N, CA, C and O atoms as a DFTB+ gen file, in Angstrom:
348 C
 N C O
     1  1     -21.948      -7.395      -4.230
     2  2     -20.831      -6.718      -4.873
     3  2     -21.018      -6.709      -6.385
     4  3     -20.599      -5.758      -7.045
     5  1     -21.628      -7.732      -6.943
     6  2     -21.740      -7.866      -8.385
     7  2     -22.427      -6.713      -9.084
     8  3     -22.036      -6.349     -10.193
     9  1     -23.442      -6.129      -8.465
    10  2     -24.197      -5.061      -9.120
    11  2     -23.730      -3.661      -8.727
    12  3     -24.135      -2.679      -9.348
    13  1     -22.898      -3.562      -7.722
    14  2     -22.459      -2.251      -7.243
    15  2     -21.795      -1.418      -8.347
    16  3     -22.135      -0.244      -8.493
    17  1     -20.867      -1.976      -9.125
    18  2     -20.240      -1.155     -10.171
    19  2     -21.246      -0.596     -11.183
    20  3     -21.116       0.553     -11.605
    21  1     -22.237      -1.387     -11.575
    22  2     -23.217      -0.879     -12.540
    23  2     -24.123       0.169     -11.905
    24  3     -24.563       1.095     -12.586
    25  1     -24.408       0.038     -10.612
    26  2     -25.203       1.047      -9.908
    27  2     -24.428       2.368      -9.843
    28  3     -24.992       3.438     -10.071
    29  1     -23.130       2.282      -9.529
    30  2     -22.284       3.474      -9.488
    31  2     -22.196       4.102     -10.880
    32  3     -22.311       5.320     -11.014
    33  1     -21.996       3.293     -11.903
    34  2     -21.927       3.795     -13.278
    35  2     -23.236       4.472     -13.677
    36  3     -23.226       5.492     -14.368
    37  1     -24.337       3.918     -13.253
    38  2     -25.640       4.508     -13.543
    39  2     -25.770       5.864     -12.844
    40  3     -26.216       6.842     -13.445
    41  1     -25.376       5.910     -11.580
    42  2     -25.426       7.156     -10.815
    43  2     -24.566       8.235     -11.472
    44  3     -24.947       9.405     -11.513
    45  1     -23.400       7.827     -11.985
    46  2     -22.486       8.770     -12.640
    47  2     -22.887       9.065     -14.083
    48  3     -22.239       9.849     -14.775
    49  1     -23.971       8.420     -14.522
    50  2     -24.495       8.581     -15.873
    51  2     -23.448       8.248     -16.943
    52  3     -23.294       8.958     -17.937
    53  1     -22.737       7.141     -16.702
    54  2     -21.750       6.659     -17.661
    55  2     -22.453       5.837     -18.736
    56  3     -23.512       5.262     -18.484
    57  1     -21.874       5.778     -19.928
    58  2     -22.487       4.966     -20.977
    59  2     -22.278       3.471     -20.710
    60  3     -21.376       3.091     -19.964
    61  1     -23.103       2.639     -21.312
    62  2     -22.966       1.183     -21.225
    63  2     -22.849       0.679     -19.786
    64  3     -21.890      -0.009     -19.439
    65  1     -23.811       1.020     -18.971
    66  2     -23.814       0.681     -17.547
    67  2     -23.591      -0.818     -17.315
    68  3     -22.934      -1.198     -16.346
    69  1     -24.118      -1.651     -18.174
    70  2     -23.991      -3.105     -18.006
    71  2     -22.548      -3.592     -18.121
    72  3     -22.229      -4.691     -17.669
    73  1     -21.682      -2.790     -18.717
    74  2     -20.271      -3.174     -18.876
    75  2     -19.485      -3.075     -17.572
    76  3     -18.390      -3.627     -17.467
    77  1     -20.028      -2.384     -16.585
    78  2     -19.339      -2.200     -15.317
    79  2     -19.729      -3.340     -14.379
    80  3     -20.867      -3.420     -13.918
    81  1     -18.763      -4.219     -14.105
    82  2     -19.017      -5.431     -13.328
    83  2     -18.083      -5.501     -12.123
    84  3     -17.153      -4.706     -11.992
    85  1     -18.346      -6.457     -11.261
    86  2     -17.452      -6.697     -10.135
    87  2     -16.054      -7.041     -10.602
    88  3     -15.068      -6.647      -9.978
    89  1     -15.967      -7.777     -11.700
    90  2     -14.662      -8.139     -12.260
    91  2     -13.882      -6.883     -12.647
    92  3     -12.686      -6.780     -12.374
    93  1     -14.557      -5.937     -13.280
    94  2     -13.910      -4.678     -13.671
    95  2     -13.397      -3.933     -12.446
    96  3     -12.297      -3.381     -12.460
    97  1     -14.197      -3.920     -11.391
    98  2     -13.825      -3.229     -10.161
    99  2     -12.590      -3.875      -9.531
   100  3     -11.686      -3.180      -9.067
   101  1     -12.560      -5.197      -9.519
   102  2     -11.396      -5.904      -8.956
   103  2     -10.151      -5.642      -9.787
   104  3      -9.074      -5.403      -9.241
   105  1     -10.295      -5.685     -11.101
   106  2      -9.166      -5.455     -11.998
   107  2      -8.640      -4.025     -11.850
   108  3      -7.433      -3.803     -11.753
   109  1      -9.558      -3.065     -11.834
   110  2      -9.157      -1.658     -11.701
   111  2      -8.491      -1.392     -10.357
   112  3      -7.464      -0.716     -10.296
   113  1      -9.069      -1.917      -9.282
   114  2      -8.481      -1.661      -7.964
   115  2      -7.105      -2.316      -7.832
   116  3      -6.199      -1.729      -7.239
   117  1      -6.939      -3.510      -8.369
   118  2      -5.633      -4.175      -8.322
   119  2      -4.592      -3.376      -9.102
   120  3      -3.458      -3.218      -8.650
   121  1      -4.976      -2.877     -10.263
   122  2      -4.055      -2.094     -11.081
   123  2      -3.706      -0.779     -10.406
   124  3      -2.538      -0.389     -10.378
   125  1      -4.703      -0.088      -9.860
   126  2      -4.449       1.185      -9.172
   127  2      -3.538       0.984      -7.966
   128  3      -2.647       1.797      -7.718
   129  1      -3.755      -0.085      -7.222
   130  2      -2.883      -0.373      -6.083
   131  2      -1.457      -0.643      -6.539
   132  3      -0.509      -0.137      -5.938
   133  1      -1.293      -1.434      -7.595
   134  2       0.046      -1.727      -8.115
   135  2       0.720      -0.449      -8.610
   136  3       1.909      -0.238      -8.370
   137  1      -0.038       0.399      -9.300
   138  2       0.508       1.670      -9.783
   139  2       0.958       2.565      -8.628
   140  3       1.882       3.364      -8.780
   141  1       0.307       2.428      -7.485
   142  2       0.649       3.239      -6.318
   143  2       1.839       2.652      -5.549
   144  3       2.282       3.219      -4.550
   145  1       2.350       1.510      -6.026
   146  2       3.526       0.916      -5.393
   147  2       3.208      -0.097      -4.306
   148  3       4.102      -0.513      -3.568
   149  1       1.948      -0.498      -4.197
   150  2       1.551      -1.483      -3.192
   151  2       2.098      -2.854      -3.593
   152  3       2.031      -3.234      -4.762
   153  1       2.636      -3.588      -2.631
   154  2       3.215      -4.893      -2.945
   155  2       2.119      -5.925      -3.214
   156  3       0.969      -5.749      -2.811
   157  1       2.495      -6.993      -3.896
   158  2       1.540      -8.009      -4.343
   159  2       0.861      -8.723      -3.163
   160  3      -0.290      -9.144      -3.279
   161  1       1.556      -8.859      -2.045
   162  2       0.949      -9.495      -0.873
   163  2      -0.227      -8.670      -0.359
   164  3      -1.270      -9.225      -0.012
   165  1      -0.067      -7.366      -0.309
   166  2      -1.145      -6.483       0.139
   167  2      -2.307      -6.512      -0.844
   168  3      -3.469      -6.515      -0.436
   169  1      -2.000      -6.534      -2.132
   170  2      -3.051      -6.606      -3.154
   171  2      -3.828      -7.907      -3.001
   172  3      -5.054      -7.915      -3.107
   173  1      -3.125      -9.000      -2.755
   174  2      -3.790     -10.292      -2.548
   175  2      -4.725     -10.230      -1.350
   176  3      -5.857     -10.710      -1.420
   177  1      -4.267      -9.650      -0.266
   178  2      -5.107      -9.536       0.935
   179  2      -6.326      -8.668       0.665
   180  3      -7.432      -8.994       1.095
   181  1      -6.130      -7.578      -0.038
   182  2      -7.214      -6.644      -0.344
   183  2      -8.339      -7.340      -1.114
   184  3      -9.519      -7.128      -0.832
   185  1      -7.966      -8.164      -2.077
   186  2      -8.962      -8.795      -2.944
   187  2      -9.360     -10.200      -2.488
   188  3     -10.306     -10.782      -3.017
   189  1      -8.643     -10.737      -1.514
   190  2      -8.970     -12.075      -1.020
   191  2      -8.400     -13.195      -1.866
   192  3      -8.902     -14.319      -1.826
   193  1      -7.351     -12.904      -2.636
   194  2      -6.715     -13.937      -3.449
   195  2      -5.628     -14.618      -2.645
   196  3      -4.919     -13.962      -1.881
   197  1      -5.485     -15.924      -2.803
   198  2      -4.407     -16.670      -2.148
   199  2      -3.224     -16.846      -3.088
   200  3      -2.081     -16.962      -2.645
   201  1      -3.497     -16.865      -4.367
   202  2      -2.466     -17.124      -5.374
   203  2      -1.870     -15.824      -5.905
   204  3      -2.594     -14.912      -6.304
   205  1      -0.554     -15.755      -5.903
   206  2       0.139     -14.611      -6.483
   207  2      -0.114     -14.552      -7.981
   208  3      -0.276     -13.470      -8.545
   209  1      -0.149     -15.702      -8.619
   210  2      -0.385     -15.756     -10.061
   211  2      -1.739     -15.167     -10.424
   212  3      -1.856     -14.421     -11.396
   213  1      -2.756     -15.499      -9.649
   214  2      -4.097     -14.954      -9.902
   215  2      -4.080     -13.438      -9.700
   216  3      -4.608     -12.697     -10.529
   217  1      -3.481     -12.979      -8.609
   218  2      -3.423     -11.545      -8.324
   219  2      -2.698     -10.799      -9.439
   220  3      -3.160      -9.749      -9.886
   221  1      -1.576     -11.330      -9.886
   222  2      -0.815     -10.684     -10.962
   223  2      -1.615     -10.647     -12.261
   224  3      -1.445      -9.736     -13.070
   225  1      -2.485     -11.636     -12.462
   226  2      -3.321     -11.665     -13.655
   227  2      -4.347     -10.544     -13.692
   228  3      -4.820     -10.165     -14.764
   229  1      -4.690     -10.016     -12.532
   230  2      -5.657      -8.926     -12.453
   231  2      -5.010      -7.559     -12.613
   232  3      -5.707      -6.573     -12.855
   233  1      -3.697      -7.483     -12.483
   234  2      -3.000      -6.203     -12.582
   235  2      -2.664      -5.938     -14.048
   236  3      -1.915      -6.683     -14.680
   237  1      -3.231      -4.871     -14.560
   238  2      -2.948      -4.466     -15.937
   239  2      -1.606      -3.746     -15.981
   240  3      -1.215      -3.094     -15.013
   241  1      -0.915      -3.863     -17.084
   242  2       0.322      -3.115     -17.272
   243  2      -0.019      -1.738     -17.805
   244  3       0.010      -1.497     -19.012
   245  1      -0.339      -0.846     -16.894
   246  2      -0.708       0.505     -17.298
   247  2       0.533       1.297     -17.684
   248  3       1.653       0.946     -17.314
   249  1       0.318       2.356     -18.423
   250  2       1.408       3.247     -18.826
   251  2       2.087       3.813     -17.577
   252  3       3.313       3.913     -17.531
   253  1       1.300       4.183     -16.570
   254  2       1.864       4.732     -15.338
   255  2       2.809       3.729     -14.673
   256  3       3.897       4.090     -14.225
   257  1       2.381       2.472     -14.616
   258  2       3.194       1.440     -13.988
   259  2       4.474       1.198     -14.785
   260  3       5.552       1.073     -14.203
   261  1       4.363       1.131     -16.100
   262  2       5.544       0.924     -16.947
   263  2       6.522       2.086     -16.805
   264  3       7.733       1.873     -16.742
   265  1       6.004       3.313     -16.753
   266  2       6.846       4.495     -16.608
   267  2       7.556       4.489     -15.259
   268  3       8.746       4.796     -15.178
   269  1       6.826       4.139     -14.202
   270  2       7.413       4.099     -12.867
   271  2       8.547       3.070     -12.803
   272  3       9.604       3.341     -12.233
   273  1       8.323       1.902     -13.383
   274  2       9.349       0.855     -13.383
   275  2      10.564       1.304     -14.192
   276  3      11.704       1.095     -13.777
   277  1      10.314       1.922     -15.349
   278  2      11.421       2.410     -16.182
   279  2      12.237       3.453     -15.427
   280  3      13.466       3.443     -15.487
   281  1      11.559       4.352     -14.717
   282  2      12.267       5.366     -13.933
   283  2      13.088       4.749     -12.819
   284  3      14.195       5.208     -12.536
   285  1      12.557       3.709     -12.179
   286  2      13.308       3.023     -11.129
   287  2      14.560       2.370     -11.707
   288  3      15.622       2.397     -11.085
   289  1      14.434       1.786     -12.894
   290  2      15.588       1.166     -13.545
   291  2      16.625       2.238     -13.896
   292  3      17.821       2.054     -13.670
   293  1      16.153       3.353     -14.447
   294  2      17.066       4.439     -14.806
   295  2      17.791       5.002     -13.594
   296  3      18.997       5.242     -13.652
   297  1      17.084       5.212     -12.512
   298  2      17.704       5.742     -11.298
   299  2      18.725       4.745     -10.773
   300  3      19.824       5.134     -10.375
   301  1      18.374       3.469     -10.769
   302  2      19.296       2.430     -10.317
   303  2      20.535       2.361     -11.193
   304  3      21.646       2.192     -10.689
   305  1      20.353       2.492     -12.501
   306  2      21.468       2.459     -13.444
   307  2      22.350       3.685     -13.260
   308  3      23.576       3.574     -13.257
   309  1      21.738       4.846     -13.109
   310  2      22.488       6.085     -12.926
   311  2      23.242       6.052     -11.609
   312  3      24.404       6.455     -11.559
   313  1      22.613       5.584     -10.547
   314  2      23.263       5.497      -9.253
   315  2      24.434       4.531      -9.328
   316  3      25.489       4.786      -8.748
   317  1      24.258       3.436     -10.031
   318  2      25.330       2.439     -10.200
   319  2      26.509       3.052     -10.946
   320  3      27.662       2.850     -10.564
   321  1      26.221       3.798     -12.007
   322  2      27.278       4.416     -12.802
   323  2      28.018       5.466     -11.986
   324  3      29.240       5.575     -12.083
   325  1      27.296       6.237     -11.184
   326  2      27.941       7.258     -10.350
   327  2      28.825       6.606      -9.311
   328  3      29.939       7.072      -9.070
   329  1      28.354       5.537      -8.690
   330  2      29.147       4.829      -7.679
   331  2      30.429       4.285      -8.288
   332  3      31.492       4.385      -7.675
   333  1      30.349       3.707      -9.492
   334  2      31.535       3.166     -10.162
   335  2      32.499       4.278     -10.514
   336  3      33.710       4.088     -10.407
   337  1      32.003       5.437     -10.932
   338  2      32.838       6.573     -11.304
   339  2      33.554       7.131     -10.079
   340  3      34.733       7.473     -10.160
   341  1      32.863       7.228      -8.952
   342  2      33.438       7.773      -7.727
   343  2      34.499       6.844      -7.167
   344  3      35.537       7.298      -6.686
   345  1      34.243       5.554      -7.227
   346  2      35.208       4.586      -6.678
   347  2      36.316       4.424      -7.659
   348  3      37.248       3.658      -7.417
């Protein structure tokens, strides 16, 4: 697994092939899964982590993830305000 990311980067003719490591692949996949709304338990299983803390450490706070969370908060707040207004 360790050399696969650099082999893929080489095939794609990306710059700095040596920068693409197994660690990068794990970090990227964990972040992409979190951005897609996958729960932390599934992410842990996917990567073979037992610790939630370790799994959360691999998930980057991407703009997409922050935006999705903000939208969920806004929808929840708006729904709450509408419910209070109706009642």
